[in-house]
C-alpha positions as a LaTeX table, in Angstrom:
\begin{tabular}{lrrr}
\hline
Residue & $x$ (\AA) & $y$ (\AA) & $z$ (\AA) \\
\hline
Unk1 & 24.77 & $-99.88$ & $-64.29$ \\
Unk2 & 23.52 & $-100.29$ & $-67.61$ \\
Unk3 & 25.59 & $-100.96$ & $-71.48$ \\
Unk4 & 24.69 & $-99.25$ & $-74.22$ \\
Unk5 & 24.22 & $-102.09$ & $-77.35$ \\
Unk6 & 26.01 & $-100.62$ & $-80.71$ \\
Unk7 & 22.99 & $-100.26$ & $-82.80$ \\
Unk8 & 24.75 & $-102.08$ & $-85.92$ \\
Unk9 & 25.26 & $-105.35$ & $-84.78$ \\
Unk10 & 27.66 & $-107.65$ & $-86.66$ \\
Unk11 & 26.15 & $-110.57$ & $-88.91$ \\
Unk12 & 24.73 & $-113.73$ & $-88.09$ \\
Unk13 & 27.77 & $-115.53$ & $-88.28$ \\
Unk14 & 29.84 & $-113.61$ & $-86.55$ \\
Unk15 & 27.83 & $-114.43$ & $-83.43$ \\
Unk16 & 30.06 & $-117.09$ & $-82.09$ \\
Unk17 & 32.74 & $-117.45$ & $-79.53$ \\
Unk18 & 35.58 & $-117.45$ & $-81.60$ \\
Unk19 & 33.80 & $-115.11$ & $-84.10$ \\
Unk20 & 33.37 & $-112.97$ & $-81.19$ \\
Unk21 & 37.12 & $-112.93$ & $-79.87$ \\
Unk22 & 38.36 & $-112.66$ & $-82.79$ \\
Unk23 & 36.76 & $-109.22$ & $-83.45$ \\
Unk24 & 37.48 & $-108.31$ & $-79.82$ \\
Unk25 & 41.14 & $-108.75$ & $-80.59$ \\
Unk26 & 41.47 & $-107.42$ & $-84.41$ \\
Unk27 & 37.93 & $-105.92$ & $-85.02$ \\
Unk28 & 37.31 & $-102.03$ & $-85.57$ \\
Unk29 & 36.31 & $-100.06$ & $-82.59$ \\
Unk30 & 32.81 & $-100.97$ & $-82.86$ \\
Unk31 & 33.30 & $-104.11$ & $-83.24$ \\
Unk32 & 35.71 & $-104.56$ & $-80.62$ \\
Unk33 & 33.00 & $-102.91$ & $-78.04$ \\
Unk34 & 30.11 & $-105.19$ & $-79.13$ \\
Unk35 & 32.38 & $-108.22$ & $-78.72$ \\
Unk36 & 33.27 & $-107.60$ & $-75.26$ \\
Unk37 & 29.45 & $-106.93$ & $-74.65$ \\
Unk38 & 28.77 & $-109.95$ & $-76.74$ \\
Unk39 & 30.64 & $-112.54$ & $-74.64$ \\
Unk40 & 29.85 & $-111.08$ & $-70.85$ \\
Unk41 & 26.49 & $-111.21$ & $-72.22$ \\
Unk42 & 26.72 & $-115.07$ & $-73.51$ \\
Unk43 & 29.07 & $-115.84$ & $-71.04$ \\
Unk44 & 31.68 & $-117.33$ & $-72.42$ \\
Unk45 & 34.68 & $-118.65$ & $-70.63$ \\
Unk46 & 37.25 & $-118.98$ & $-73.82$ \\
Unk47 & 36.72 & $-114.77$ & $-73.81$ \\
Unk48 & 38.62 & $-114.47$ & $-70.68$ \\
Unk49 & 41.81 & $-114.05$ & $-72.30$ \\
Unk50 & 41.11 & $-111.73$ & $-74.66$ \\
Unk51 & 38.55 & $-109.96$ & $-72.03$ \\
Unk52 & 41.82 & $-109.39$ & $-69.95$ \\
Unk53 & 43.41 & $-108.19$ & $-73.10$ \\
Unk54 & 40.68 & $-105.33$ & $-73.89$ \\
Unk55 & 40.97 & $-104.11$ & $-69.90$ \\
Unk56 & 44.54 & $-102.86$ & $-70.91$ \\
Unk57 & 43.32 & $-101.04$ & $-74.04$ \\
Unk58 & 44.99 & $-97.51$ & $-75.01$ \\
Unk59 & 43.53 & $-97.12$ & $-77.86$ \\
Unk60 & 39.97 & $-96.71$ & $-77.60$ \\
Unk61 & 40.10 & $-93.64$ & $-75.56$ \\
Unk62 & 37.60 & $-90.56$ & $-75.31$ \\
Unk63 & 38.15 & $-86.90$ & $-75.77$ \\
Unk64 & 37.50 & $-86.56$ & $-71.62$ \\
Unk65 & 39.72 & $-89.36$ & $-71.23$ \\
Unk66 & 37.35 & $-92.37$ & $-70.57$ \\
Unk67 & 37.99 & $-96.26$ & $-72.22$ \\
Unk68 & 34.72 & $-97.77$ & $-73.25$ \\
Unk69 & 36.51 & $-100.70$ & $-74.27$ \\
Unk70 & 37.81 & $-101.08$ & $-70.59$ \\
Unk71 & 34.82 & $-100.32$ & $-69.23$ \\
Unk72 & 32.81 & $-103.28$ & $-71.48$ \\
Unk73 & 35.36 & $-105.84$ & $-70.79$ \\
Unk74 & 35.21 & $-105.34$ & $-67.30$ \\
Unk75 & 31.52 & $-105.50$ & $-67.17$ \\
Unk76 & 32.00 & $-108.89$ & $-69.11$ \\
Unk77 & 34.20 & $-110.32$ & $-66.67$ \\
Unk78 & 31.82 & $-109.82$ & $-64.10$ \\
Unk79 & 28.80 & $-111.50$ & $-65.85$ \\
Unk80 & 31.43 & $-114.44$ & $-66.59$ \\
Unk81 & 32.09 & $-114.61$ & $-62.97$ \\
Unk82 & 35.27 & $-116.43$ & $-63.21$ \\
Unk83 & 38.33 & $-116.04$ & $-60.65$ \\
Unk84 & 40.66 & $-115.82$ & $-63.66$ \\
Unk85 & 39.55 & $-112.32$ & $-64.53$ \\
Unk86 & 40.26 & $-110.86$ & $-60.61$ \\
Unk87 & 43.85 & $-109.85$ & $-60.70$ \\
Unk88 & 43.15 & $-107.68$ & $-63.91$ \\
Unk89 & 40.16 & $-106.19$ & $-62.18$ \\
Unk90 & 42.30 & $-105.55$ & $-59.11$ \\
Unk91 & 45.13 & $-103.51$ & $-61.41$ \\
Unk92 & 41.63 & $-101.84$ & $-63.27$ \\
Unk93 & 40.63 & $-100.43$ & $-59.63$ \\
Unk94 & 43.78 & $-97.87$ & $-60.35$ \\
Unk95 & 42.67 & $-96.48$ & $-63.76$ \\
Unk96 & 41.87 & $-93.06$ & $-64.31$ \\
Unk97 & 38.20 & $-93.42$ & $-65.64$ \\
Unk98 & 36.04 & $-93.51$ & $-63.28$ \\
Unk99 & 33.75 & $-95.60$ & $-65.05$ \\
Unk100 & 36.22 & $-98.45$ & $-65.23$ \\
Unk101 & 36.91 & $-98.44$ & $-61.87$ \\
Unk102 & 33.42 & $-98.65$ & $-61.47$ \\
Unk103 & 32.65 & $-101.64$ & $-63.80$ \\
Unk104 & 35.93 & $-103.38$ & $-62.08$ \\
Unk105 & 34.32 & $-102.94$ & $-58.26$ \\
Unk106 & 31.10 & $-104.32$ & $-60.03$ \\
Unk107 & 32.34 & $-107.01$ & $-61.62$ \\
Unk108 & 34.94 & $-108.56$ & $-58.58$ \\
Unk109 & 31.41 & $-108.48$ & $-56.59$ \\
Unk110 & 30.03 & $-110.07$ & $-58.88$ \\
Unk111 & 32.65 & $-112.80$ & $-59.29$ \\
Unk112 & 33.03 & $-112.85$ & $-55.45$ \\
Unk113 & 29.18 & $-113.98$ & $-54.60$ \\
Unk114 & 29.25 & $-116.66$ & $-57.62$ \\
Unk115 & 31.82 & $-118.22$ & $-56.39$ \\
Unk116 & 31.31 & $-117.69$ & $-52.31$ \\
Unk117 & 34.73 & $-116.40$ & $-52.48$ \\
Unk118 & 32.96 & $-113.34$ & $-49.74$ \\
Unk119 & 32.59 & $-116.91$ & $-47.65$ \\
Unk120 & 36.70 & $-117.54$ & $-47.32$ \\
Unk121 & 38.19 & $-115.55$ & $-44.98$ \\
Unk122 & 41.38 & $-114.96$ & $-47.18$ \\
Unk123 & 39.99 & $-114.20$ & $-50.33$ \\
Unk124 & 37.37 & $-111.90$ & $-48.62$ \\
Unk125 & 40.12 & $-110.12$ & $-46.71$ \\
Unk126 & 41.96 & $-109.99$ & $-50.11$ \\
Unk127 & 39.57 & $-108.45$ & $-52.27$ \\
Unk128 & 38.47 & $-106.00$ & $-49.54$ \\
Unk129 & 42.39 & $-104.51$ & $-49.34$ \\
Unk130 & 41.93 & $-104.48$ & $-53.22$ \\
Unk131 & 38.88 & $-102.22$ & $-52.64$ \\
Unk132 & 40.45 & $-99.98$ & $-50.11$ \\
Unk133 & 43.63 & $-99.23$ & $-52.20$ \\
Unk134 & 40.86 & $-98.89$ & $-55.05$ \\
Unk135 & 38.97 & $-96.00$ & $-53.04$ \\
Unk136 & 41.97 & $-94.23$ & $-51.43$ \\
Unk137 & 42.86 & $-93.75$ & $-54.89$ \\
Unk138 & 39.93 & $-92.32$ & $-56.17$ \\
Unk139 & 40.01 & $-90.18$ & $-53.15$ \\
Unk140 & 43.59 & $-88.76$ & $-54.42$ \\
Unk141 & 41.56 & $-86.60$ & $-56.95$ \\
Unk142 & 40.65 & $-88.57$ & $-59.98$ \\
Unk143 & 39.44 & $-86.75$ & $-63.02$ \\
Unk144 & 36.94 & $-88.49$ & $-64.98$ \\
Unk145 & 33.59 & $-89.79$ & $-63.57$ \\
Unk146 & 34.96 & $-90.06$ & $-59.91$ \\
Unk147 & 31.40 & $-89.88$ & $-58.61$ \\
Unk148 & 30.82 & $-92.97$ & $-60.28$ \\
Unk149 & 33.93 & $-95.09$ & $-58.75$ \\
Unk150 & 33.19 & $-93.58$ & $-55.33$ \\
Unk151 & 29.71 & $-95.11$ & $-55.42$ \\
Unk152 & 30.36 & $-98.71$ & $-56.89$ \\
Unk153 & 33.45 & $-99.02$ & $-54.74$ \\
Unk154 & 31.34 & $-98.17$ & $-51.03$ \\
Unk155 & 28.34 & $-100.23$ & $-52.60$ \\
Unk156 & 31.36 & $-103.21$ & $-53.54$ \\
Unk157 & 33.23 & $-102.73$ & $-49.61$ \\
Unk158 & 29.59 & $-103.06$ & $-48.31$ \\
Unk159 & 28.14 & $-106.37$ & $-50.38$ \\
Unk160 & 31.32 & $-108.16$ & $-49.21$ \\
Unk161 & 31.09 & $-106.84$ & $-45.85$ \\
Unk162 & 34.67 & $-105.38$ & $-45.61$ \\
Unk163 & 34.89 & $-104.47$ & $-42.21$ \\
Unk164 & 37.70 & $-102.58$ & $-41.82$ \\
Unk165 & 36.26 & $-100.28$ & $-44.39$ \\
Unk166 & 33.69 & $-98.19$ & $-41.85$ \\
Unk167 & 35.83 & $-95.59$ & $-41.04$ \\
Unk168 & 36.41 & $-94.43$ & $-44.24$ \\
Unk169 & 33.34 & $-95.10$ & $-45.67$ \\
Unk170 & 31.02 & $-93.03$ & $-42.94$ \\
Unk171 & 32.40 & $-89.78$ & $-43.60$ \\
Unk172 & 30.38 & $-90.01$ & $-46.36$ \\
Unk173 & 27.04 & $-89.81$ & $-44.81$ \\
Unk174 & 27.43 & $-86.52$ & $-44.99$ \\
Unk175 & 28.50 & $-85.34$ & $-48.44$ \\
Unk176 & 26.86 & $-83.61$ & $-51.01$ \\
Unk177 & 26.34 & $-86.09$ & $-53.04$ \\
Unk178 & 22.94 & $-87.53$ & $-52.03$ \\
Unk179 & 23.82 & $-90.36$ & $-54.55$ \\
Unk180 & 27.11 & $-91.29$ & $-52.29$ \\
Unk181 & 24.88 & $-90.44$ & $-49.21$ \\
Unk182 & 22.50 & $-93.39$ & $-50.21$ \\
Unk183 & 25.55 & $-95.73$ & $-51.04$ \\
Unk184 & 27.38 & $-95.09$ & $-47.63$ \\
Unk185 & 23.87 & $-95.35$ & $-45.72$ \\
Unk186 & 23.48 & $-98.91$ & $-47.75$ \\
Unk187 & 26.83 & $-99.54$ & $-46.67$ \\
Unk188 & 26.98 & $-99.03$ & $-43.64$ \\
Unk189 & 23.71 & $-100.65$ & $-42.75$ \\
Unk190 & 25.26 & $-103.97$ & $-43.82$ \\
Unk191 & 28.61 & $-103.20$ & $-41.89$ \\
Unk192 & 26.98 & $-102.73$ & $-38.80$ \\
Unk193 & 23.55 & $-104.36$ & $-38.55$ \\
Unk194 & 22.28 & $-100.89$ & $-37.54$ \\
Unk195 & 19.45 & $-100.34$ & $-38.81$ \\
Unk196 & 19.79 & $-96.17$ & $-38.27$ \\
Unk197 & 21.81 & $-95.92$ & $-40.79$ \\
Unk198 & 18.90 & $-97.04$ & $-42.72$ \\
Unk199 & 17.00 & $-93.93$ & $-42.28$ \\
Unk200 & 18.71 & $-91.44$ & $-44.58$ \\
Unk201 & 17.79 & $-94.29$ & $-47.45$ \\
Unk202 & 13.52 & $-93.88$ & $-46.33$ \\
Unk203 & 14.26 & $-90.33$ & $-45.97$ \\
Unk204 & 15.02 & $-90.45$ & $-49.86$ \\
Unk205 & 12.11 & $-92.05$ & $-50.83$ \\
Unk206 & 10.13 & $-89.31$ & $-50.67$ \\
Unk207 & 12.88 & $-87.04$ & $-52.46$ \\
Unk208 & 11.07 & $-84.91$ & $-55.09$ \\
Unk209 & 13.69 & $-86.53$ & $-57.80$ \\
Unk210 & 12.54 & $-89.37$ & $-59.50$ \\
Unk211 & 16.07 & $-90.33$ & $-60.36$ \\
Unk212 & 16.97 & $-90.12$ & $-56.27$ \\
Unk213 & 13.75 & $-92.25$ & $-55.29$ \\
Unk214 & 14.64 & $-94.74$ & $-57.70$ \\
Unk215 & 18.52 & $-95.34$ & $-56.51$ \\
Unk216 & 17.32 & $-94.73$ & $-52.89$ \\
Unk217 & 14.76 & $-97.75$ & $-53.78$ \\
Unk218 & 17.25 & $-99.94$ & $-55.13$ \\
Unk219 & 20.10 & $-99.40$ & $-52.26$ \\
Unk220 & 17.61 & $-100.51$ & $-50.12$ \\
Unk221 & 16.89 & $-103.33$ & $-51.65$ \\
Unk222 & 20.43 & $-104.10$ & $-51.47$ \\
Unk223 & 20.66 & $-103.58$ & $-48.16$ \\
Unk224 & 18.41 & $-106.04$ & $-46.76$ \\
Unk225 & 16.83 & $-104.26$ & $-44.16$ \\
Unk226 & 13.57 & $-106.31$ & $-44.40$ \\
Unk227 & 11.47 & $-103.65$ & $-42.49$ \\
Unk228 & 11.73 & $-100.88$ & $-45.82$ \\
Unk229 & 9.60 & $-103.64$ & $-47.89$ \\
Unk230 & 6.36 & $-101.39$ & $-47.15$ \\
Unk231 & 7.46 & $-98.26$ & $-47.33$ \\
Unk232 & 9.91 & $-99.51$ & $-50.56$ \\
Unk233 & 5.92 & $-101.06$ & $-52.39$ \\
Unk234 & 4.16 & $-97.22$ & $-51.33$ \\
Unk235 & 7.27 & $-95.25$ & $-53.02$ \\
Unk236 & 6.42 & $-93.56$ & $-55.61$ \\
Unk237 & 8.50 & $-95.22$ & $-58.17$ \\
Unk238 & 7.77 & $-97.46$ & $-61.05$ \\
Unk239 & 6.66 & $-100.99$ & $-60.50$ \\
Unk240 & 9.05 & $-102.47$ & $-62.15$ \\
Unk241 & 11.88 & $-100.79$ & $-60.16$ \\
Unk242 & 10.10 & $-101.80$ & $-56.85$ \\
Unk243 & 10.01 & $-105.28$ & $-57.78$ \\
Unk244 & 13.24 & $-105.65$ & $-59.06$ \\
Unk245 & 14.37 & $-104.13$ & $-55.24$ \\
Unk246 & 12.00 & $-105.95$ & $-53.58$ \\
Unk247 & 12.76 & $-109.10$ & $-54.74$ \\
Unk248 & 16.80 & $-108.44$ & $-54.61$ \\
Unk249 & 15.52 & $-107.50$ & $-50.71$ \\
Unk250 & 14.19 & $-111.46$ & $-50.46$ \\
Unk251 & 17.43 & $-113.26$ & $-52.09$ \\
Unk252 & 20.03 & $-111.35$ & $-50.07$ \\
Unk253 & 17.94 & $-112.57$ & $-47.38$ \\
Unk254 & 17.80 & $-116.01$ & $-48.69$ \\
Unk255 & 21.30 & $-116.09$ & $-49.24$ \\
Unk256 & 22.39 & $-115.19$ & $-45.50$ \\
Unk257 & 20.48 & $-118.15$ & $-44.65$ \\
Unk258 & 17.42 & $-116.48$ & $-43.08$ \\
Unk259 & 14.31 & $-119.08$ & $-42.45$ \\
Unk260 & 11.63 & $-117.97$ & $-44.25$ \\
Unk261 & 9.58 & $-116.09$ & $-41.56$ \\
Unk262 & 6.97 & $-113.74$ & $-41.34$ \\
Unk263 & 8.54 & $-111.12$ & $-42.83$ \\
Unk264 & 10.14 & $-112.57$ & $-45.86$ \\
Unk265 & 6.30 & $-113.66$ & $-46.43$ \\
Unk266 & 5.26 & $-110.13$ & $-46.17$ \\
Unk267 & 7.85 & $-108.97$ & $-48.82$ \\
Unk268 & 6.52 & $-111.95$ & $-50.93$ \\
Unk269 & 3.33 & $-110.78$ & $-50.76$ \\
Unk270 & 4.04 & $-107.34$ & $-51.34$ \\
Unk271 & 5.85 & $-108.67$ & $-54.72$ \\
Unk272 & 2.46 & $-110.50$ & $-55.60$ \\
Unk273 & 0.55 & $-107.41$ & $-55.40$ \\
Unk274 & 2.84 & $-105.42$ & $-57.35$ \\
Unk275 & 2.76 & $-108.07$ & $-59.76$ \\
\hline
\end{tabular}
């Protein structure tokens, strides 16, 4: 998920903490959405406050109903990666935009594997209701960008390996959406350990849309299903996007404490030729 950078950034000496929260708070629009940017990007602790502040906003609010504002300073919390900022995250999970339910899934992930909070049993199982009430909700017929919160929310319920989510997240193996297809094959796969549910993912890879390769590419990646590194090097996506999955393929790996065997030296290898 990418933010867009307000083309007319603020001067020189406005790029400071307090400079920075202090246009969050009282700045114009503009201003107020850089800020939020501004700090996630920098990471600045003091922001969280005010960061909390902008994820309550009413007043930065699009014709189709969306909050950019929300969606920034929920983005920024993530990249902060404190616990402070999850109970506002949790309460952003019920919005109606989409998008800031989206950013909110993104960012408690985020926060979650900083902190190894997906390690403790109680915070895990915490955060995972969170993420259930957060779906279920979507699923009661939300009106802007729902697409977008149904995605980050399996991809979230997946990367902390909420179990008790599989029932409600297999269903969508089958919907239209290929896009939620790919995120509830990803899911699953690292629910389960099975790695059929890995197949509609490959299957994708060969998808005549460029768009669908690419987030087919990068689920599996974050899947960490260490037998897609060939067929993820031969896809016929951009290098840049294959290394950036291929290499997210080796630290997930990493991270769940796998020895660095033969095939995490293949993957390596296949990131040195790409390179």
């Amino acid at each position: 998920m990418t933010t867009a950078v307000p083309s007319d950034l603020p001067p020189a000496a406005d790029l400071t903490p307090a400079g920075q929260i202090a246009k969050l708070r009282h700045g114009d629009p503009g201003e107020r959405y850089y800020a939020a940017w501004w700090l996630g990007r920098m990471r600045i602790p003091e922001g969280i406050p005010a960061l909390i502040e902008a994820l309550a906003d009413e007043t930065d609010r699009t014709t189709q109903g969306g909050y950019p504002l929300r969606r920034n300073a929920a983005r920024a919390l993530g990249k902060v990666a404190s616990p402070a900022g999850i109970p506002a995250l949790k309460e952003a999970l019920r919005c109606s935009d989409g998008q800031v339910v989206a950013a909110a899934a993104q960012a408690l992930v985020e926060i979650a594997l900083a902190n190894n909070l997906d390690r403790d049993p109680r915070q895990a199982e915490e955060l995972g209701v969170a993420l259930l009430e957060g779906l279920r909700w979507v699923e009661q017929g939300l009106q802007t960008e729902a697409p977008a919160a149904l995605e980050a929310l399996i991809e979230a319920l997946g990367q902390l390996q909420v179990a008790a989510a599989l029932g409600q997240i297999r269903p969508y193996l089958e919907h239209p959406s290929i896009r939620l297809q790919c995120a509830a094959a990803r899911a699953c796969y690292r629910l389960t350990g099975d790695p059929t549910f890995v197949q509609p993912l490959l299957s994708v890879l060969s998808h005549p849309n460029i768009h669908l390769r690419r987030a087919a590419l990068l689920d599996l990646g974050a899947s960490g299903y260490l037998p897609a590194a060939q067929a993820m090097a031969a896809a016929a996506v951009e290098a840049n996007i294959k290394l950036l999955a291929l290499k997210q393929l080796v630290e997930l790996n990493l991270r769940r404490g796998k020895e660095a065997g033969t095939d995490l030296h293949q993957v390596l290898r296949l990131i040195d030729e790409l390179l």
